[in-house]
Coordinates of C-alpha atoms and ligand atoms in Angstrom, one line a residue:
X222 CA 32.2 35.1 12.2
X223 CA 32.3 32.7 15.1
X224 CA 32.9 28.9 13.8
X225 CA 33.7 26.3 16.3
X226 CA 34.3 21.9 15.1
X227 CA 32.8 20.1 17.9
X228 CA 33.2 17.0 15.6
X229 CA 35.0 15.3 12.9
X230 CA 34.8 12.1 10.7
X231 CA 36.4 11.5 7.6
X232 CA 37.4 14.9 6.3
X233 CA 33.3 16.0 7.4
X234 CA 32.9 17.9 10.7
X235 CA 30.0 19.2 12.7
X236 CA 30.2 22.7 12.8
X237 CA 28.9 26.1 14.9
X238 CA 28.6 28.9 12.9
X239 CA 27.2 32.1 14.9
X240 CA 25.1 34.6 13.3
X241 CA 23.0 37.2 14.3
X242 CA 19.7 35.3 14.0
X243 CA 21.2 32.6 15.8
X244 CA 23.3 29.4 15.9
X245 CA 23.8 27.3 12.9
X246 CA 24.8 23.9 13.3
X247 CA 26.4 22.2 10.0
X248 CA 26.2 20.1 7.8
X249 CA 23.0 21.6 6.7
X250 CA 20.6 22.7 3.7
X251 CA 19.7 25.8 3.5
X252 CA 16.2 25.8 1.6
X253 CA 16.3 28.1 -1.6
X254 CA 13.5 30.8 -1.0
X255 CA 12.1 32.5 -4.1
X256 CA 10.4 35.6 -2.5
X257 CA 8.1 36.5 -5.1
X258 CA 6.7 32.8 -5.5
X259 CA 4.7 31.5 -2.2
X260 CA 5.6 27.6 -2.1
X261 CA 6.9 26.4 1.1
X262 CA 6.2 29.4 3.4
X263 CA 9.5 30.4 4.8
X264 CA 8.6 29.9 8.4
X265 CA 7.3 26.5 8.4
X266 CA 11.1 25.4 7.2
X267 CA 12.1 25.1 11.1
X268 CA 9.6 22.2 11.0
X269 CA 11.7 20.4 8.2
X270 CA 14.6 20.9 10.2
X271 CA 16.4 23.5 8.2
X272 CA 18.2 25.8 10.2
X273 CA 18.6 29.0 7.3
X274 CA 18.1 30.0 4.3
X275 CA 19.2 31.6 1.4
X276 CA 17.4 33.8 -0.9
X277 CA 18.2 36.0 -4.0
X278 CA 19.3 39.3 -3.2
X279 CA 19.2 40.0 -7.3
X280 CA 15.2 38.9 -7.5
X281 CA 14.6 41.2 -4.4
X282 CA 16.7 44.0 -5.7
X283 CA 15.0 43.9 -8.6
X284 CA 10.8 43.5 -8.0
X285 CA 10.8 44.4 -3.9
X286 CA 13.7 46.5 -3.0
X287 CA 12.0 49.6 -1.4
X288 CA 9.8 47.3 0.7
X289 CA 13.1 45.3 1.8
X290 CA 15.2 48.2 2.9
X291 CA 12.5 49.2 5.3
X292 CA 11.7 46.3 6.5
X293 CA 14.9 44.0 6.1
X294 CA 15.0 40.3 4.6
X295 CA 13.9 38.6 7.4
X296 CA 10.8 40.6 7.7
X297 CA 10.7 39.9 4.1
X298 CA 10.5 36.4 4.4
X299 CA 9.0 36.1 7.8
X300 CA 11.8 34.4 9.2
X301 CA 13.5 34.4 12.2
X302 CA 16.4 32.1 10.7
X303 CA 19.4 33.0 9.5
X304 CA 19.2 34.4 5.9
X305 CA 22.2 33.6 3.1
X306 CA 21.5 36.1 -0.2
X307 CA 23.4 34.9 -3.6
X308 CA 24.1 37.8 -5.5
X309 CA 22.2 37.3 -8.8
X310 CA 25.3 35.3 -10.1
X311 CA 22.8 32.7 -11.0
X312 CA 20.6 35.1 -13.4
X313 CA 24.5 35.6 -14.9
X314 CA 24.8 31.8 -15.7
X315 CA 21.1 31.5 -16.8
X316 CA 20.7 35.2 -18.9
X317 CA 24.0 36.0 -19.4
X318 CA 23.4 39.8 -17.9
X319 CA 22.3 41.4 -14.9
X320 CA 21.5 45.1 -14.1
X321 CA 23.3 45.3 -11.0
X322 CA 27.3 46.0 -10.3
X323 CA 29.3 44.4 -7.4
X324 CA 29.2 47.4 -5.1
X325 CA 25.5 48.1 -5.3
X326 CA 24.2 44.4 -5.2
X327 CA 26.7 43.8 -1.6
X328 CA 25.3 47.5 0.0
X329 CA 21.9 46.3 -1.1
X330 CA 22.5 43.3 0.8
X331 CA 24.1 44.7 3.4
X332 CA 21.0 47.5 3.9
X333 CA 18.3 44.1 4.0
X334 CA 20.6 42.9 7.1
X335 CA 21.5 39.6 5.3
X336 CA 23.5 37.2 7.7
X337 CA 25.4 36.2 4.8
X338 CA 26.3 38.0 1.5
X339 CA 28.0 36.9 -1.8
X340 CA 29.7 39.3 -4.2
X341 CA 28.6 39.0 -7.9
X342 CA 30.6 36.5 -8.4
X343 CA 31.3 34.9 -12.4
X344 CA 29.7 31.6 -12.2
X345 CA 32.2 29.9 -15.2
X346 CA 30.4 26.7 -16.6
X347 CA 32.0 23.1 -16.8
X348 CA 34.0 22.6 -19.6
X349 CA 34.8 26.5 -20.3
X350 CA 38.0 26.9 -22.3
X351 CA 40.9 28.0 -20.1
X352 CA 41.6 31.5 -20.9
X353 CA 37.9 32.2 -20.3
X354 CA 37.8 30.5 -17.0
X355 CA 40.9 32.6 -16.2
X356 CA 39.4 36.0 -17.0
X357 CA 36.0 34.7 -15.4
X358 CA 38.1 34.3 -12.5
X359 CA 40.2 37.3 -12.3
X360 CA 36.3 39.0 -12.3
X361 CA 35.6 36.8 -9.7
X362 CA 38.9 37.9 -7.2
X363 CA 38.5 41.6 -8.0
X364 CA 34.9 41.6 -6.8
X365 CA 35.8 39.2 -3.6
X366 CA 38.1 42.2 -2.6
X367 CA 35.7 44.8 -3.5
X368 CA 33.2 42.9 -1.2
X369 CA 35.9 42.5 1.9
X370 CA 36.7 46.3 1.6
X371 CA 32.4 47.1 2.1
X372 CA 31.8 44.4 4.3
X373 CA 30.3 45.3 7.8
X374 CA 28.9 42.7 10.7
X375 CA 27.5 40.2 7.8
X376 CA 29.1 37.3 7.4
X377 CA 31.2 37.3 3.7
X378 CA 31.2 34.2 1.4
X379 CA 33.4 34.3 -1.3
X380 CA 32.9 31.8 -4.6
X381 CA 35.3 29.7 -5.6
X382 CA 35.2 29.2 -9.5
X383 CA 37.6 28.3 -12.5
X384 CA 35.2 25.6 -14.1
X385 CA 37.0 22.2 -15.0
X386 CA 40.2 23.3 -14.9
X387 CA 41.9 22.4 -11.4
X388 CA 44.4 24.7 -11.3
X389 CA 41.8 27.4 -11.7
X390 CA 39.8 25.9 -8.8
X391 CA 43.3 25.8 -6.5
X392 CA 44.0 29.6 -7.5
X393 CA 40.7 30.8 -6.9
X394 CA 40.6 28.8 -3.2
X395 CA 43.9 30.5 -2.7
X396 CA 43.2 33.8 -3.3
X397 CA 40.0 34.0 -1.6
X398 CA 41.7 32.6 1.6
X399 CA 44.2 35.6 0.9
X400 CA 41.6 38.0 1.2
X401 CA 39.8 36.2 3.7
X402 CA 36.0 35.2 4.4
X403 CA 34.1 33.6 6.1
X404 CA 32.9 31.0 4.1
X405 CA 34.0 29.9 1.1
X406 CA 31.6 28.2 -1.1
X407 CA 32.0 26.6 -4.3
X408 CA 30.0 27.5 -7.8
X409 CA 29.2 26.6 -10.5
X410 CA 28.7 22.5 -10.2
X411 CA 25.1 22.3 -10.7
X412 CA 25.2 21.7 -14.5
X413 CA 28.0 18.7 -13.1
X414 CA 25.2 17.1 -10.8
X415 CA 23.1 17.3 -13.5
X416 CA 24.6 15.6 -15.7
X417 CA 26.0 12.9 -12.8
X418 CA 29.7 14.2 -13.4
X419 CA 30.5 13.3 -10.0
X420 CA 33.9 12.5 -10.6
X421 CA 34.3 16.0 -11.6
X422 CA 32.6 17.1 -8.9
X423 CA 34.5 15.6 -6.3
X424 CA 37.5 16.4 -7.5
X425 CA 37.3 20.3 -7.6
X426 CA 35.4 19.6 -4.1
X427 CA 39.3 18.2 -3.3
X428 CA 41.0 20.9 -4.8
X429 CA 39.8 23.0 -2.7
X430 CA 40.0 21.4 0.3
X431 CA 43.7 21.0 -0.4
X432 CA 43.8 24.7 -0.4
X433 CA 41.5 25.7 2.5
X434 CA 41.9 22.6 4.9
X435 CA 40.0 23.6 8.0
X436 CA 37.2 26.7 6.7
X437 CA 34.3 26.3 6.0
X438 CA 32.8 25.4 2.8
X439 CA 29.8 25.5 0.9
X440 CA 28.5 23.9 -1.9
X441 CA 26.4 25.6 -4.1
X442 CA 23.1 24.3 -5.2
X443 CA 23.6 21.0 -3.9
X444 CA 21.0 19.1 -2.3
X445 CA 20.4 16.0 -3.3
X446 CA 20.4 13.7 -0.2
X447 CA 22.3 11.1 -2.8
X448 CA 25.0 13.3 -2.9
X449 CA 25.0 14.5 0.7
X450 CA 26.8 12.0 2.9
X451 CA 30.0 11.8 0.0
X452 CA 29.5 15.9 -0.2
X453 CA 30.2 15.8 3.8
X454 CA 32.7 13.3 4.2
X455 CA 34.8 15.5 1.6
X456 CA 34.9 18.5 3.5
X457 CA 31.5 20.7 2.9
X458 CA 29.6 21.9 5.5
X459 CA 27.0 23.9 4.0
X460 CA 24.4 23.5 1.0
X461 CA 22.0 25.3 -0.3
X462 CA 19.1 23.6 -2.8
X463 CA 16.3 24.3 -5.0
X464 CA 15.5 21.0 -5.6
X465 CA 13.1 20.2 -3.4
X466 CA 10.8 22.3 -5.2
X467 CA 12.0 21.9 -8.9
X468 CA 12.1 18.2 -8.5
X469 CA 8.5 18.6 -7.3
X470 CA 6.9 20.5 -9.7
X471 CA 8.3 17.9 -12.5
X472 CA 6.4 15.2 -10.0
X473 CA 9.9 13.8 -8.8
X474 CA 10.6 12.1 -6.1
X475 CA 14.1 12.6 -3.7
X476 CA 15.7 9.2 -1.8
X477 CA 19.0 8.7 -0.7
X478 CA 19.3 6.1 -3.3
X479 CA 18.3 9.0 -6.2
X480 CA 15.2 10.1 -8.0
X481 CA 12.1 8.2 -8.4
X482 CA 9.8 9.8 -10.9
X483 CA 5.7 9.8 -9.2
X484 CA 4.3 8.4 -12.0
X485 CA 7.5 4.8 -11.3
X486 CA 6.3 4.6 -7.7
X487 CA 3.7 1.9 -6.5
X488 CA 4.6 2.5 -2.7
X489 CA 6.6 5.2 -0.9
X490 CA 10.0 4.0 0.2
X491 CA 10.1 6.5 3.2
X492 CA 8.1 7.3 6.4
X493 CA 7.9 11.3 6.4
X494 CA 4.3 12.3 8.1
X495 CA 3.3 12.7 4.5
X496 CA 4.7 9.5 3.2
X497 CA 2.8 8.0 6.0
X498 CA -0.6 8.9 5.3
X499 CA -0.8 8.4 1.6
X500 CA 0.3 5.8 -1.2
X501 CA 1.4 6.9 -4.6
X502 CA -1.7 6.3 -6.3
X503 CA -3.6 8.9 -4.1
X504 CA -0.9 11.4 -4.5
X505 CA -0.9 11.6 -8.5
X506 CA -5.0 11.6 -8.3
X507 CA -4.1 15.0 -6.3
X508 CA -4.3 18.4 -8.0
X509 CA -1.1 19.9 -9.4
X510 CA -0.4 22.3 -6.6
X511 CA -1.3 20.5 -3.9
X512 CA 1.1 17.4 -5.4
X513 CA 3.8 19.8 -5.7
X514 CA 3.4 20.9 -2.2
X515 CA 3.2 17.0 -0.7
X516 CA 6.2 15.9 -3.0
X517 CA 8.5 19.4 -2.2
X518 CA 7.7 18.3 1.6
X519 CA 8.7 15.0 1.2
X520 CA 11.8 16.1 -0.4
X521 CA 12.3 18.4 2.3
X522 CA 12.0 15.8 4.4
X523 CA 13.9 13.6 3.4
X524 CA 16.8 15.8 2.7
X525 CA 16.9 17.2 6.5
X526 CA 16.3 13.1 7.5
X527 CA 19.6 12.4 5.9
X528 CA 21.7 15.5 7.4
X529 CA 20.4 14.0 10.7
X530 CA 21.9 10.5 9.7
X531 CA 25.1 12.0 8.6
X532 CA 25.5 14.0 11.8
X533 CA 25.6 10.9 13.9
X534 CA 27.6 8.8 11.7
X535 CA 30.3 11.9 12.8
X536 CA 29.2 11.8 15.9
X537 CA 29.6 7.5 16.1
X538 CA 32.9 7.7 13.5
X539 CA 30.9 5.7 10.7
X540 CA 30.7 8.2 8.1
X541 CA 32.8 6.4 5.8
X542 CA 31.0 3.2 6.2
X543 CA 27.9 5.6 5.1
X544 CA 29.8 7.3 2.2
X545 CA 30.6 3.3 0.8
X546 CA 26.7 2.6 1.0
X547 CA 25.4 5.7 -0.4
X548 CA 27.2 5.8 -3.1
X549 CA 25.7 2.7 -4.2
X550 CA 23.4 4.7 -5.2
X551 CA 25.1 5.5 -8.8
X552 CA 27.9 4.3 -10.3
X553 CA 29.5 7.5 -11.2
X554 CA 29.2 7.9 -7.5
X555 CA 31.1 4.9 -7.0
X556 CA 34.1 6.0 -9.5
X557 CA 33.9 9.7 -8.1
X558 CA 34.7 8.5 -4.5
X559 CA 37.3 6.2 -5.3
X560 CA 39.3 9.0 -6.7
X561 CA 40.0 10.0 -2.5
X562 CA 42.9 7.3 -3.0
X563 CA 44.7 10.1 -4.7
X564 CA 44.4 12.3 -2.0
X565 CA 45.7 10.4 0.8
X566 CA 47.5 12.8 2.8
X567 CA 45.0 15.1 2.9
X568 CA 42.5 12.3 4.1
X569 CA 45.1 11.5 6.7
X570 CA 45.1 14.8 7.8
X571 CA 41.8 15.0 9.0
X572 CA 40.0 11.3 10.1
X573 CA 40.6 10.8 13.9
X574 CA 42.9 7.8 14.6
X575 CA 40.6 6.3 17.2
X576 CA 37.0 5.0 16.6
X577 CA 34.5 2.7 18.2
X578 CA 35.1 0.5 15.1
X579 CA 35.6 -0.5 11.7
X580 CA 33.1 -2.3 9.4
X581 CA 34.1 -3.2 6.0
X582 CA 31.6 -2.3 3.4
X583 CA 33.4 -3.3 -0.2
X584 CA 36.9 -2.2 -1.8
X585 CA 36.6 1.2 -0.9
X586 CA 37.0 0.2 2.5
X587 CA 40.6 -0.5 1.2
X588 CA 41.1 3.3 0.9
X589 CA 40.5 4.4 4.7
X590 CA 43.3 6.0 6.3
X591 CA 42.5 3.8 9.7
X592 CA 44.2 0.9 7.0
X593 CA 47.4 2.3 6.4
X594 CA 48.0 4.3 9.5
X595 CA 47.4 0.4 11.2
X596 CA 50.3 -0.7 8.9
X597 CA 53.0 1.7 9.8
X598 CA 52.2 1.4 13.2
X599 CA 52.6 -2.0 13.3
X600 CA 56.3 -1.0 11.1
X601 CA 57.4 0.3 14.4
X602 CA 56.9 -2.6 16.6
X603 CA 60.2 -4.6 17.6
X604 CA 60.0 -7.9 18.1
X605 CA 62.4 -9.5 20.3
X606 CA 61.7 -13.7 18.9
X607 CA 64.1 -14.8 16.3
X608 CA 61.6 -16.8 14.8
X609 CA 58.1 -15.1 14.1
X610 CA 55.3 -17.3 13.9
X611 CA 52.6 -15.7 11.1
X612 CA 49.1 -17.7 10.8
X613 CA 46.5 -16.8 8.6
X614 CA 44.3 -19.3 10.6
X615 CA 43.1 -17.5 14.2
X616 CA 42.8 -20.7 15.7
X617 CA 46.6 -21.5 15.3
X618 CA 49.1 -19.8 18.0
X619 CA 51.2 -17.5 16.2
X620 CA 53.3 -14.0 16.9
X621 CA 51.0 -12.3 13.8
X622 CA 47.8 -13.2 12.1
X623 CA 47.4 -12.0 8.5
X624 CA 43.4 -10.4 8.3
X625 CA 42.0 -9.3 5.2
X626 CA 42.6 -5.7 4.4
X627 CA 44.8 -5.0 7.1
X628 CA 47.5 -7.8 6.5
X629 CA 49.8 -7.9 9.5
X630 CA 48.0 -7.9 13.0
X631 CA 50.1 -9.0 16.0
X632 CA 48.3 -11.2 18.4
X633 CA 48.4 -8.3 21.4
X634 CA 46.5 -6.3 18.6
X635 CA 43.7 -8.7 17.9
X636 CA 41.4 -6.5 20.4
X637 CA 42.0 -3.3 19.7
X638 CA 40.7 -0.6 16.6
X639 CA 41.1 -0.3 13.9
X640 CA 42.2 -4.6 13.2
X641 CA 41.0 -5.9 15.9
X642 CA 37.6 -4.3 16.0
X643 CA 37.4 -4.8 12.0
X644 CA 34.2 -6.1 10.9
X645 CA 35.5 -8.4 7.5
X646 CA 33.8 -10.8 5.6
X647 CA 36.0 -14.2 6.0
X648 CA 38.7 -14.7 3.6
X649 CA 36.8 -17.4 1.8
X650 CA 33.9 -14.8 0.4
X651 CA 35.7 -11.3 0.7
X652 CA 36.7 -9.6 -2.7
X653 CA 40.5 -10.6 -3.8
X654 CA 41.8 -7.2 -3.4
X655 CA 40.9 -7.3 0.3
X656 CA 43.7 -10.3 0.4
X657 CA 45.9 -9.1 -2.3
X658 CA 46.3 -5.6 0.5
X659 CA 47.1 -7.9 3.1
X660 CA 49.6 -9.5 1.8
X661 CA 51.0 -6.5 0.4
X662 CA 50.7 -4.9 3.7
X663 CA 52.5 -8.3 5.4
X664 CA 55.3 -8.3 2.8
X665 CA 55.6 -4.9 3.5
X666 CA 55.7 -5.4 7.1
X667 CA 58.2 -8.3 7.0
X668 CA 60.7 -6.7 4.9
X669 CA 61.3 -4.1 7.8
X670 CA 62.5 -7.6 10.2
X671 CA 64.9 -8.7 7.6
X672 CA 67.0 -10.4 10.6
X673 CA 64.2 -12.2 11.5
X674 CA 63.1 -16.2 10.5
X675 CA 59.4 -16.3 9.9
X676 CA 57.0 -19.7 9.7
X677 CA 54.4 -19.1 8.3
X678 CA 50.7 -21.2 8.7
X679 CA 48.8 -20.6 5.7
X680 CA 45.2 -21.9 5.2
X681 CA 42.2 -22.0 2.3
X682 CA 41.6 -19.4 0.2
X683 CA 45.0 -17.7 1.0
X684 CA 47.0 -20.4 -0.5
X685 CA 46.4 -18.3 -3.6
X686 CA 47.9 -15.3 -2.2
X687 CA 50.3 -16.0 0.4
X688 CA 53.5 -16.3 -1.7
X689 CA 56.8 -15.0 -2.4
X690 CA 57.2 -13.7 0.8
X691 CA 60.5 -11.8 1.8
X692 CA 63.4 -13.3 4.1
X693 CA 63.4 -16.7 5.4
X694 CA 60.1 -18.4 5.1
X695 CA 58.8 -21.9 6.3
X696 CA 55.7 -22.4 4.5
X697 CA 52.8 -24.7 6.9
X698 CA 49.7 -25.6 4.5
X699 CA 46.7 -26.0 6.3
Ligands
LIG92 ZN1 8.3 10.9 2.5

């Protein structure tokens, strides 16, 4: 499979993925298509902005197969996009059972001309005990090499699973990079969104990034534009949802800031073409299948509105500052994302050094890499002054000013990114542990000058924290 990063932010990237129904361009959704039950007709998902789609190869197996074979999935689903099947691994989770082995379910695929096809893979469910998750997962390998021994022009995806338990999640990336795919996509996490378990969620999503650091990666059956933005800046490029229907047919409602139930809403936060043209109070007067159809658009809209907002904050370098307003959202979002100060390196090893600029957003800003790669940068500097001037006050002259967040900024530095170009609330209304960093970032910082005499201008509200500095200090209050 071709697959090209024409952009990166964060540890999120666009992506080109070439299949033989075209060009896919990630992040994206890919609709979930029940064949049997005529909701969204497949081919009017271009005009949502979705640029594939995945489908049940089990479900087709199973009530359309003939018909298929003859006439291939596409033809199927009368679509011209590129088609993703899942396995029936789903019906596993759900019934327990499925009448279908490995080998037959990927040459079925294969025979429909899916783009993309999954083995039968054993979805393991949060919280599974660890020897089950183990031999779920030793399934799991043995069909992912069944599947790269049958696999023809399609592009393979292999699952990665092993529940809860991280190391699981790390030996399952592992040995599906071993055998090799194309995409690697993680299962199993929907009962984890569901229950807003995002810490969870994020944290296998950075397990296996740690394993597979540049491949790409899908996330099964998530959709939720909540979850989106944090879901990209972590490393996913693909995702594949139900929810725009299901949440519709319960008469509930998608935004970026969560679900609004129909019967909550007095006005529609959102300007979709549908959103437009109708208020809440028409919409629940509506009958039951045409509401479903206006809320499953809506959602559909507003889902493929929020890939497009996520694509340019890559494209502009301001998908963190995104990430720290969506996750506003929820505060389990808010505890999951902060767990990234864990996986520094990692971060590190992906977010570009230079960007048009740095906007600070609340403490998670704190966790950015752009932060502490300014600080060892500024480490290497030599200074050749025996006595360093260091004002907390711009409008003093001094050798280094101390700016929230960053701590240390020498004056030749004040125009450039990331310091310079920062964006901070003044000291005087910031959060403390904006100022606490800095001056744990300056002490830091002076410590590597230990021949050097410092004076050091120090002005309101950082009276509190500008103390017991290293070396040779002469305090000036202001
Ligand atoms: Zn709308």
């Amino acid at each position: 499979m071709e697959f090209e990063i024409i952009a990166k932010d964060a540890m999120g990237r666009i992506c080109r993925i070439e299949t033989p129904h075209g060009r896919i361009e990630t992040p994206t959704v890919l609709p979930v298509i029940n064949p049997n039950i005529p909701f969204i007709p497949p081919d009017e998902m271009k005009n949502f902005g979705a640029q594939a789609l995945i489908t049940n190869a089990y479900i087709i197996y199973r009530t359309l197969a003939e018909e298929a074979v003859s006439k291939g999935v596409h033809r199927i689903l009368r679509t011209d996009l590129p088609v993703m099947t899942d396995s029936g691994s789903y019906q596993l989770m759900v019934y327990g059972d499925v009448e279908v082995s490995n080998r037959e379910i990927l040459e079925f695929q294969k025979e429909i001309g899916s783009d993309f096809i999954i083995p039968l893979d054993i979805p393991t469910p949060p919280d599974a005990d660890y020897e089950t998750a183990r031999k779920d997962l030793e399934i799991t390998i043995e069909r992912e090499r069944e599947a790269k021994e049958l696999n023809g022009i399609s592009s393979l995806v292999l699952p990665i699973q092993g529940s809860t338990h991280m190391e699981l999640r790390r030996e399952s990336a592992k040995k599906a990079k071993e055998i090799g795919g194309d995409v690697y996509a993680i299962g199993a996490v929907v009962p984890l969104m569901d229950a807003y378990r995002f810490k969870d969620l994020v944290r296998i999503i950075l397990e296996v990034r740690s394993v597979l650091r540049v491949e790409p990666v899908h996330l099964f059956g998530c959709g939720h534009p909540m979850v989106l933005a944090m879901a990209v800046a972590l490393g996913c490029d693909l995702f594949d949802s139900a929810a725009y229907a299901l949440y519709a047919k319960d008469d509930r409602y998608l935004t970026v800031y969560g679900t609004k139930k129909l019967s909550d809403l007095q006005y529609f936060p959102c300007n979709c073409p549908n959103c437009s043209k109708m208020d809440p109070e028409e919409v629940r007067e509506l009958e039951k299948a045409e509401r479903e159809i206006f809320l499953a658009e809506h959602n559909l809209y507003v889902t493929f509105s929020e890939i497009r907002t996520i694509k340019n904050a890559i494209k502009e370098g301001s998908l963190f500052e995104l990430v720290e307003k969506r996750i506003r959202a929820h505060p389990n979002l808010i505890s999951a994302w902060r767990q990234i100060k864990d996986y520094s390196p990692l971060l590190e090893d992906s977010d570009p050094r230079i960007k048009k600029r740095f906007l600070y957003c609340g403490i998670e800003t704190l966790m950015r890499p752009a932060v502490k790669r300014h600080l060892e940068s500024v480490k290497q500097l030599d200074f050749e002054k025996e006595v360093i001037v260091i004002s907390t006050d711009l409008g003093v002259l001094a050798d280094i000013y101390v700016r929230p967040v960053f701590g240390p900024v020498p004056a030749e530095l004040l125009e450039s990114y990331p310091a310079g170009h920062a964006e901070i609330p003044e000291a005087e209304f910031i959060e403390k542990e904006a100022l606490e960093m800095a001056v744990e970032n300056l002490r830091d910082f002076m410590r590597c000058l230990n021949d050097k005499k410092f004076v050091v201008h120090v002005s309101g509200r950082w009276k509190d924290f500008v103390k017991d500095l290293p070396g040779e200090c002469e305090y000036v209050l202001h």
